[in-house]
Coordinates of C-alpha atoms and ligand atoms in Angstrom, one line a residue:
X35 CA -17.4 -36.3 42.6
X36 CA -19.9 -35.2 45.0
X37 CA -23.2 -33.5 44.1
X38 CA -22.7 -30.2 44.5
X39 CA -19.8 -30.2 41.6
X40 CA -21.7 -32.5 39.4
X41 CA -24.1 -30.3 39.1
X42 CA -22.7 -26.9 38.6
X43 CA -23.5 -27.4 34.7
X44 CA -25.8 -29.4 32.4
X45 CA -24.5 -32.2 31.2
X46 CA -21.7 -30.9 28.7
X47 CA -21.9 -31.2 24.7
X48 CA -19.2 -33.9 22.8
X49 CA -18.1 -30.4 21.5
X50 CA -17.2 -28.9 24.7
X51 CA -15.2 -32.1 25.9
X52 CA -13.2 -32.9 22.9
X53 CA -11.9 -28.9 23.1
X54 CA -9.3 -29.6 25.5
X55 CA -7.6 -25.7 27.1
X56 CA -4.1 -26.1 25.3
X57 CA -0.9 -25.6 27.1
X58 CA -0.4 -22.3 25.1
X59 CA -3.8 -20.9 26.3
X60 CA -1.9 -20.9 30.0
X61 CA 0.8 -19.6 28.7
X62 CA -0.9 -16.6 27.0
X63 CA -2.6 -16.0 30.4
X64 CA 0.7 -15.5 31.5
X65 CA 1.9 -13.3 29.1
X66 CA -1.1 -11.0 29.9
X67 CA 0.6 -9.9 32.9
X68 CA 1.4 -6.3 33.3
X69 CA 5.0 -6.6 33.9
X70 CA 5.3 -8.2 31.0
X71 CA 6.2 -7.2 27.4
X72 CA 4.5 -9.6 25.3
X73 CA 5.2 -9.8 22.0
X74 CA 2.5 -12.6 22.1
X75 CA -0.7 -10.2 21.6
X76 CA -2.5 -9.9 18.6
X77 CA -4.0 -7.0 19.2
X78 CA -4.3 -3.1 16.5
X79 CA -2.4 -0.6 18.2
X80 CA -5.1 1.5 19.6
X81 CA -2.9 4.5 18.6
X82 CA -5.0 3.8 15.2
X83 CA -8.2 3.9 16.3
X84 CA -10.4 6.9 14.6
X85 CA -12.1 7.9 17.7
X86 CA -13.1 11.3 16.5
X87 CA -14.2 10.1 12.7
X88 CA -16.4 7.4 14.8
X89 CA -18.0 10.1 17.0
X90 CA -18.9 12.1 14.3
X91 CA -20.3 9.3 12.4
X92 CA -22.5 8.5 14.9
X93 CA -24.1 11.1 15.2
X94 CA -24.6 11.7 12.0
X95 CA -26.2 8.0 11.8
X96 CA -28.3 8.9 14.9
X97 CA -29.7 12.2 13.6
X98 CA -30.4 10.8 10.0
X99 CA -31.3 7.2 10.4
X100 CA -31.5 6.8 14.5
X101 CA -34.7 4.8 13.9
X102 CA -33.4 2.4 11.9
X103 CA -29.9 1.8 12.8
X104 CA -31.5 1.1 16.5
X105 CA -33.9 -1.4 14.8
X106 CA -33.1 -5.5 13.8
X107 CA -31.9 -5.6 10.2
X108 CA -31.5 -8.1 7.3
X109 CA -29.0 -10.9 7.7
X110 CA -27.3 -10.2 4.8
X111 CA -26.4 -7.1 6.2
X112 CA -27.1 -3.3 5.4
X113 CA -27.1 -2.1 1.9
X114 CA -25.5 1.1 2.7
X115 CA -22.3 -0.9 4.1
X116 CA -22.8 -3.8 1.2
X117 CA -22.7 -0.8 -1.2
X118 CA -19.5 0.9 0.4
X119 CA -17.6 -2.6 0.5
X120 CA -18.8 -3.2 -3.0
X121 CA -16.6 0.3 -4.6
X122 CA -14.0 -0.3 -2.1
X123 CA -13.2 -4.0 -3.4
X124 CA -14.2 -2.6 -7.0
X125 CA -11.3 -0.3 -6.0
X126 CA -8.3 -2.7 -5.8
X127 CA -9.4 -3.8 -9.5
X128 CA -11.4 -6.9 -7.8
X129 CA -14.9 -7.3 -8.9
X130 CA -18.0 -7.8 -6.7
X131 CA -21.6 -7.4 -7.1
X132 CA -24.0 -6.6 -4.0
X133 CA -25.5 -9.7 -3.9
X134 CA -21.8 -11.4 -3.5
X135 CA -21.5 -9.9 -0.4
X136 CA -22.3 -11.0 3.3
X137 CA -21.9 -9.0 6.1
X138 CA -20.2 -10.8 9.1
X139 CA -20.2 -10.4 13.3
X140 CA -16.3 -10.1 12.2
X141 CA -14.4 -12.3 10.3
X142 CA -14.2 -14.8 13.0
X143 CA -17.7 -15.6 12.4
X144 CA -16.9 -15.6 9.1
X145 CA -15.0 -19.1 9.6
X146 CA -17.6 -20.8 11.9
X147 CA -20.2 -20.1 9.2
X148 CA -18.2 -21.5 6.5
X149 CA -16.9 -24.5 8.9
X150 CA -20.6 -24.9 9.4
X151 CA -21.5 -24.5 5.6
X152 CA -18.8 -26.9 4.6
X153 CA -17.1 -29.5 6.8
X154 CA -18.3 -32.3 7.6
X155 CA -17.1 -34.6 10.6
X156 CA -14.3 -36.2 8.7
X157 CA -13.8 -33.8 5.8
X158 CA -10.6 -32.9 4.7
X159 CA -9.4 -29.3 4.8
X160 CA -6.0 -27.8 3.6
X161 CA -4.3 -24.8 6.0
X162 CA -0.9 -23.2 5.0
X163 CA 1.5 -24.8 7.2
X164 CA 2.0 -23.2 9.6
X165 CA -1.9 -20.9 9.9
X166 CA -4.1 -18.6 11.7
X167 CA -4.7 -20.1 15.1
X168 CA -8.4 -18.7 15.6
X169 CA -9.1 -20.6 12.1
X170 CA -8.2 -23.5 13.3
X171 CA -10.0 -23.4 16.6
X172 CA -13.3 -22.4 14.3
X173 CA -12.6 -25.2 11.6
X174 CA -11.9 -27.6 14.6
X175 CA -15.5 -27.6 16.0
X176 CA -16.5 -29.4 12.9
X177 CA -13.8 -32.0 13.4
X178 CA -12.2 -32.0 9.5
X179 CA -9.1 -33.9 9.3
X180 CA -6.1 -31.2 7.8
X181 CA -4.0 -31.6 4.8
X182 CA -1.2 -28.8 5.2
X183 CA -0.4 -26.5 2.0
X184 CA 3.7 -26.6 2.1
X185 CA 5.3 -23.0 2.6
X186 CA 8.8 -21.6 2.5
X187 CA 10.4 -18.2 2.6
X188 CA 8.1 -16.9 0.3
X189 CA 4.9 -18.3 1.5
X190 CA 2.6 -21.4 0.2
X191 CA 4.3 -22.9 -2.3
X192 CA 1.7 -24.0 -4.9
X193 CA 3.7 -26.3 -6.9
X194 CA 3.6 -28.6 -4.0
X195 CA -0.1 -29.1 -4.3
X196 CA -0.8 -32.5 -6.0
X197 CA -3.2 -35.0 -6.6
X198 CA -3.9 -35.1 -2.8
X199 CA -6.1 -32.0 -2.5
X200 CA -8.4 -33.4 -5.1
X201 CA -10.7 -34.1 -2.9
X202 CA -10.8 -31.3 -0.2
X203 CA -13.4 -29.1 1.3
X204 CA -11.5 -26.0 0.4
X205 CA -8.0 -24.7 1.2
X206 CA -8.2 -21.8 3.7
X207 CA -5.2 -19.4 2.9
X208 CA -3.9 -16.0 4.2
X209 CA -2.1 -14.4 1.2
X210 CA -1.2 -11.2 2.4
X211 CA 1.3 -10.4 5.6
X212 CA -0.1 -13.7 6.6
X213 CA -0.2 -14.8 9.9
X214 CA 1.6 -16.2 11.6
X215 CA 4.4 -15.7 9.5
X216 CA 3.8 -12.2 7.6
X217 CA 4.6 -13.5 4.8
X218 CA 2.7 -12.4 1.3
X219 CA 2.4 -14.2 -1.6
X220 CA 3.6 -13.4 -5.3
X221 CA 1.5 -12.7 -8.3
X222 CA 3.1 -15.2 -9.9
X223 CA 2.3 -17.9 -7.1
X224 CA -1.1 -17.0 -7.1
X225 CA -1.9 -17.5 -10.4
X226 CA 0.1 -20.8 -9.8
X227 CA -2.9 -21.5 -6.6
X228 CA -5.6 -20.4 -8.6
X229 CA -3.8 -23.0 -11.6
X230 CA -3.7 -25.7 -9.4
X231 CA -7.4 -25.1 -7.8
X232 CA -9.2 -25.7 -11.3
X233 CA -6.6 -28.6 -12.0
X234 CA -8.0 -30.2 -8.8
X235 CA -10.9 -29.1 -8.2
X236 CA -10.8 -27.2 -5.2
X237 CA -12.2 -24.0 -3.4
X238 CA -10.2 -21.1 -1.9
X239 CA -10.8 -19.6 1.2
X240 CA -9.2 -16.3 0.8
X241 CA -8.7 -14.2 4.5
X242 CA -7.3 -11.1 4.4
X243 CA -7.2 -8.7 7.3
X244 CA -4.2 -7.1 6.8
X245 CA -3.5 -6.4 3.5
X246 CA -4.3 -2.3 3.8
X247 CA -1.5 -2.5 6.2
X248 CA 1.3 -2.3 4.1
X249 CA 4.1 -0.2 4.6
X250 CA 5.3 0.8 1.4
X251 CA 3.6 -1.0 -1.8
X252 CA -0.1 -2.0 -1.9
X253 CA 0.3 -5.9 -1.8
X254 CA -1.1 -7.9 -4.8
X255 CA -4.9 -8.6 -5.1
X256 CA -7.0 -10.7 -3.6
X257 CA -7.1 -15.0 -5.2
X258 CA -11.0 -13.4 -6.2
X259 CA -9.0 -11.9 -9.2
X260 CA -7.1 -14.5 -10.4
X261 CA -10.2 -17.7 -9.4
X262 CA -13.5 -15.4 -8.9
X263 CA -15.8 -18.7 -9.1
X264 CA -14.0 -20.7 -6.7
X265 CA -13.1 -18.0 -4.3
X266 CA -14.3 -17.0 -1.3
X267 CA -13.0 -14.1 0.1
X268 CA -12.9 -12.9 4.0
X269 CA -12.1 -9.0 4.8
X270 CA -12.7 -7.2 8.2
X271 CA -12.6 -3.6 9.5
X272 CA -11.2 -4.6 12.7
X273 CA -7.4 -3.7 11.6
X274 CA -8.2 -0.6 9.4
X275 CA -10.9 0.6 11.7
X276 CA -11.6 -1.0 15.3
X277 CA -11.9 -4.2 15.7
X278 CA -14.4 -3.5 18.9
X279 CA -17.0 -3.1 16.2
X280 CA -17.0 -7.0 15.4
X281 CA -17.2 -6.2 12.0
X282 CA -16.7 -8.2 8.8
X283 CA -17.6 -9.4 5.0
X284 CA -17.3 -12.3 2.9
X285 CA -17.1 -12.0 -0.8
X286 CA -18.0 -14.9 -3.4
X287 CA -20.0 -16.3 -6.1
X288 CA -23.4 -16.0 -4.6
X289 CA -24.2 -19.6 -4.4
X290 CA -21.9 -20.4 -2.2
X291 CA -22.5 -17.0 0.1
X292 CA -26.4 -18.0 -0.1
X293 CA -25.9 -21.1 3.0
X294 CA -23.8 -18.6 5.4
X295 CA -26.7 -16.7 5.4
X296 CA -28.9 -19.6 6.0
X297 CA -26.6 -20.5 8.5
X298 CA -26.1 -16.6 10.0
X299 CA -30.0 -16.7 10.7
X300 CA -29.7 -19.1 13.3
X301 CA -26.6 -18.1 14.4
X302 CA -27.3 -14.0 15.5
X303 CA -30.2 -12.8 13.4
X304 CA -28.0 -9.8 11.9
X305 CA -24.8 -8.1 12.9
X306 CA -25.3 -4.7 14.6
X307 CA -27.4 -2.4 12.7
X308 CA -25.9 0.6 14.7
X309 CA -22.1 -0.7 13.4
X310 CA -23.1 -1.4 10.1
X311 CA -24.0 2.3 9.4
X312 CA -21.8 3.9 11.4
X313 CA -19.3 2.5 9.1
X314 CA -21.0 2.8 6.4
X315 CA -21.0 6.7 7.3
X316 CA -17.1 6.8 7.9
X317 CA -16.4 5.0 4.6
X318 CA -18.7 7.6 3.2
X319 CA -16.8 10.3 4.9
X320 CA -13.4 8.5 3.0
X321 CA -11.9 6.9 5.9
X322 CA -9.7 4.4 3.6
X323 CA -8.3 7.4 2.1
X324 CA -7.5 9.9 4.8
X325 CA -7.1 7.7 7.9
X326 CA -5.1 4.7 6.6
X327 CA -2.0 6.4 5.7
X328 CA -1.0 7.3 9.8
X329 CA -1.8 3.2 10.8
X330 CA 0.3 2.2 8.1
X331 CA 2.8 4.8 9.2
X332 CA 2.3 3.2 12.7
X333 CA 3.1 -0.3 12.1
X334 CA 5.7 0.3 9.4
X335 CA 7.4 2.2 12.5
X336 CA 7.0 -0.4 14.8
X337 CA 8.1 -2.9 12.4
X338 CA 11.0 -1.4 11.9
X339 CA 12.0 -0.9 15.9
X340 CA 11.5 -4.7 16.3
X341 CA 13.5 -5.7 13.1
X342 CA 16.6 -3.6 14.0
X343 CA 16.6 -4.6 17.4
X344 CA 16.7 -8.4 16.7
X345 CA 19.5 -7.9 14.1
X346 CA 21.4 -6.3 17.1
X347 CA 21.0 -9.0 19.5
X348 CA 19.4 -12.3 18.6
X349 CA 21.9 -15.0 17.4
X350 CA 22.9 -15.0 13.9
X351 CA 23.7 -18.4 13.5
X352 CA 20.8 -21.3 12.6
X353 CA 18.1 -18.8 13.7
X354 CA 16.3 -17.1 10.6
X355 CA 13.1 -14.6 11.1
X356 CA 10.6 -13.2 7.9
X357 CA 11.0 -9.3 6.8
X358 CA 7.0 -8.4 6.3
X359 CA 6.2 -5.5 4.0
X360 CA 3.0 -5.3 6.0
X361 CA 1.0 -6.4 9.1
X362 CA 1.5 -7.1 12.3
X363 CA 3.8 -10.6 12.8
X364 CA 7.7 -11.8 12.0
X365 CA 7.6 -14.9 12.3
X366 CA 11.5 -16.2 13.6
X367 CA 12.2 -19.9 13.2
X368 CA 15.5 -21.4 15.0
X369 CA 18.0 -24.5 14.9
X370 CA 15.8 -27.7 16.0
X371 CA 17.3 -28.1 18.7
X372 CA 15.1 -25.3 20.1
X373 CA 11.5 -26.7 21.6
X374 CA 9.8 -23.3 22.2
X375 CA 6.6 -24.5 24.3
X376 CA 9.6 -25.1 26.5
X377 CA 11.4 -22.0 25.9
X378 CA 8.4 -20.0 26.7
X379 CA 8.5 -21.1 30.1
X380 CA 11.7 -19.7 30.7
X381 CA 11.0 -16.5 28.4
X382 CA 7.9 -15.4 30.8
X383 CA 10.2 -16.0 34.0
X384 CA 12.5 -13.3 32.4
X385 CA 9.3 -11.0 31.5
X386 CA 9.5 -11.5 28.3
X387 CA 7.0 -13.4 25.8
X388 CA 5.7 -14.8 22.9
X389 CA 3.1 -17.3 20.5
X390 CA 5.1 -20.8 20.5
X391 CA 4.9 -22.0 16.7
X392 CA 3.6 -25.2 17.1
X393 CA -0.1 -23.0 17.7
X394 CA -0.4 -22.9 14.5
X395 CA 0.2 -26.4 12.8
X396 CA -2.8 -28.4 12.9
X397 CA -0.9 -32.0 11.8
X398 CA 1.6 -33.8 13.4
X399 CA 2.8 -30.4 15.4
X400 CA 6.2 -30.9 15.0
X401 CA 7.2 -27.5 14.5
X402 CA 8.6 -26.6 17.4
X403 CA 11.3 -24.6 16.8
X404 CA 9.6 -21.3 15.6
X405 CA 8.1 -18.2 17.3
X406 CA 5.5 -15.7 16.4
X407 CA 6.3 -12.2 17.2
X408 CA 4.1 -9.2 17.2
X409 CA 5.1 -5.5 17.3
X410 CA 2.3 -3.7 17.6
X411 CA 1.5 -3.1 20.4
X412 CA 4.9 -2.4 22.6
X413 CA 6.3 0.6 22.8
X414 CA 9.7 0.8 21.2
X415 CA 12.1 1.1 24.3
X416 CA 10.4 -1.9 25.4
X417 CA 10.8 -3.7 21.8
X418 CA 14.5 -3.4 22.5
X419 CA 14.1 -4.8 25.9
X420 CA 12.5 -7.3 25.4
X421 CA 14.3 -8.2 22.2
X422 CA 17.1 -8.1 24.3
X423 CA 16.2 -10.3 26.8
X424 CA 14.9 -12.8 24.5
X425 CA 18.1 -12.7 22.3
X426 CA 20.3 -13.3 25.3
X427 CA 18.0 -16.2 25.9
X428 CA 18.8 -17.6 22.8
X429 CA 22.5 -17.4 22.9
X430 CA 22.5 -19.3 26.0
X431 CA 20.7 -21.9 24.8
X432 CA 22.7 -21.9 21.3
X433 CA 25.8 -21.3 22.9
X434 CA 26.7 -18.9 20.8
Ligands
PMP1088 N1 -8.3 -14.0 10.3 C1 -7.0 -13.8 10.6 C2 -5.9 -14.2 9.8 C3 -6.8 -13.0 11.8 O1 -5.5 -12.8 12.1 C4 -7.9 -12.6 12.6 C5 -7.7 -11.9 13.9 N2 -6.6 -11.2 14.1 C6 -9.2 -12.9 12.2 C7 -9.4 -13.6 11.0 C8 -10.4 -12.5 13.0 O2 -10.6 -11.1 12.9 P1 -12.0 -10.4 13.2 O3 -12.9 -11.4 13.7 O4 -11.6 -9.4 14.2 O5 -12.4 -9.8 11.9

């Protein structure tokens, strides 16, 4: 190494060293290709984006509060937003109290805070098996080791939770059109979870950024109903709004809010004044009721155009994929046989891809034989293409 290279940073953090660029981060490069159709993204259709309702509320928070919505604010975040979030959760029968609320930089910063809050180097954390990617990336800079929740058809499957978990962090969970596998959990099972969470003493990280994107029945509430003092809730506005604002909230007993706001202060001071009442204003102008209707209508469609196309041309034998009810993933798993970090390759050399599943297993990652498939964003002639493509892909290499 000569001189010149060894110098083009300061010397680089443990941090940065140990997070080694996966395989699948190249491969999602490639998928970002124009000629493309990736069914990799993860991306709100921007069909859904409120562009007039946002204009309008700006100005409105410029012309009333300019001063102040230009200005540094608390880190807690803006009681005109915490109040609107407070009625809306009140709303779906779920109590909360203002001062159980944090306003987040979106619910990404959500799980580095609680990382931060909670995991020590060594800790153990339980994920659904398989989980959110992104949440794993955030946990993983505080190096926890993972305990995986087991899941089936119908999600986590909380009489599978034992002894073992007695001594977790918390379990992080996704119970509603979950992702990766869209998958949402019963009320039965999550009474069950919040059973087995007092039995053993464990927390619940409860994320939810999809559940106002069902397509015909409001999904069940959030684990905050059925364990409110050992849940901590996540919710964004980045699926029901825009998710350019980087805007988010965590709901929980206030204790355990109190050191992600500790923790927030160093992190950014406050998240965006200027976004906080903007939305504030649209909630106020009754977004959830008049706008959400079209996005579901939007996804439900999309849904549907991906569904029927894979029951017309992916294999039928040894290869099973989730129906959602809401969201934005099926999740399609296939005979072992099948190693998809492999089958990717050949997927993107026929302009066609996808999320490998063994992203989003944090132990042993021997799941290789599932995919993650998104709909959103695709229009639907190309859904059928590239369903098409991929489906023909798969016969090949089933023989079938
Ligand atoms: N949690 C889950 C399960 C997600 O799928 C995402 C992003 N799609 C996030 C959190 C992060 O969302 P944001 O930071 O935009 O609120």
């Amino acid at each position: 190494m000569n001189s010149e290279t060894k110098n083009q940073t300061p010397p680089k953090s443990q941090r940065v060293l140990n997070s080694t660029n996966s395989i699948i981060g190249d491969l999602l490069k490639l998928a970002g290709q124009a000629d493309i159709i990736s069914f990799a993204g993860g991306l709100p259709s921007p069909k859904s984006f409120p562009i007039k309702e946002v204009e309008k509320a700006t100005q409105t928070v410029l012309e009333k509060e300019g001063a102040l919505a230009l200005q540094y604010s608390s880190t807690v975040g803006e009681k005109p937003l915490i109040d609107q979030i407070g009625k809306y959760i009140n709303s779906k029968g779920v109590p909360a109290q203002a001062d159980e609320i944090q306003i987040v930089s979106g619910s990404q910063q959500a799980l580095d805070l609680l990382g931060m809050a909670y995991i020590d180097k060594g800790s153990l954390v339980a994920v659904e098996s398989p989980s959110y990617l992104g949440a794993i990336q955030a946990f993983d800079l505080y190096e926890p080791k993972y305990i995986e929740i087991p899941t089936d058809e119908h999600g986590l499957n909380p009489d599978l939770i034992g002894p073992e978990f007695k001594n977790i962090r918390f379990a992080y969970v996704i119970t509603t059109f979950q992702n990766p596998t869209g998958l949402t959990l019963s009320v039965e099972r999550r009474k069950k979870l919040a059973e087995k969470a007092r039995e053993y003493d464990f927390w619940i990280i409860d994320d939810n950024p999809y559940g106002e994107l069902y397509y015909d029945q409001e999904p069940p509430p959030s684990m905050r109903l059925y364990a409110p003092e050992r849940t901590i809730s996540l919710g964004t506005f980045s699926k029901v709004l825009a998710p350019g604002f980087r805007l988010g909230y965590v709901v929980g007993p206030k204790e355990a809010i109190a050191p992600l706001t500790q923790l927030k202060q160093a992190v950014d001071l406050n998240t965006s004044t200027f976004t906080q009442l903007i939305t504030a204003q649209i909630m106020e102008d009754g977004l959830m009721t008049t706008h959400l209707p079209a996005v579901r209508e939007i996804y439900k469609t999309q849904c549907e155009y991906m569904l029927k196309a894979m029951d017309q041309y992916f294999p039928k034998e040894g290869v099973t994929w989730t129906k959602p009810d809401g969201g934005m993933f099926i999740w399609v798993t296939l005979p072992e046989s099948i190693n998809t970090d492999e089958l990717m390759k050949e997927a993107v050399a026929r302009k066609v891809a996808f999320v490998p599943g063994s992203a989003f297993y944090t132990v042993g990652k021997e799941k290789y034989n599932s995919m993650r498939l998104s709909f959103v964003t695709v229009p639907p002639a190309k859904i059928e293409e590239g369903i098409k493509t991929l489906g023909e892909l798969l016969k090949e290499k089933l023989g079938q």
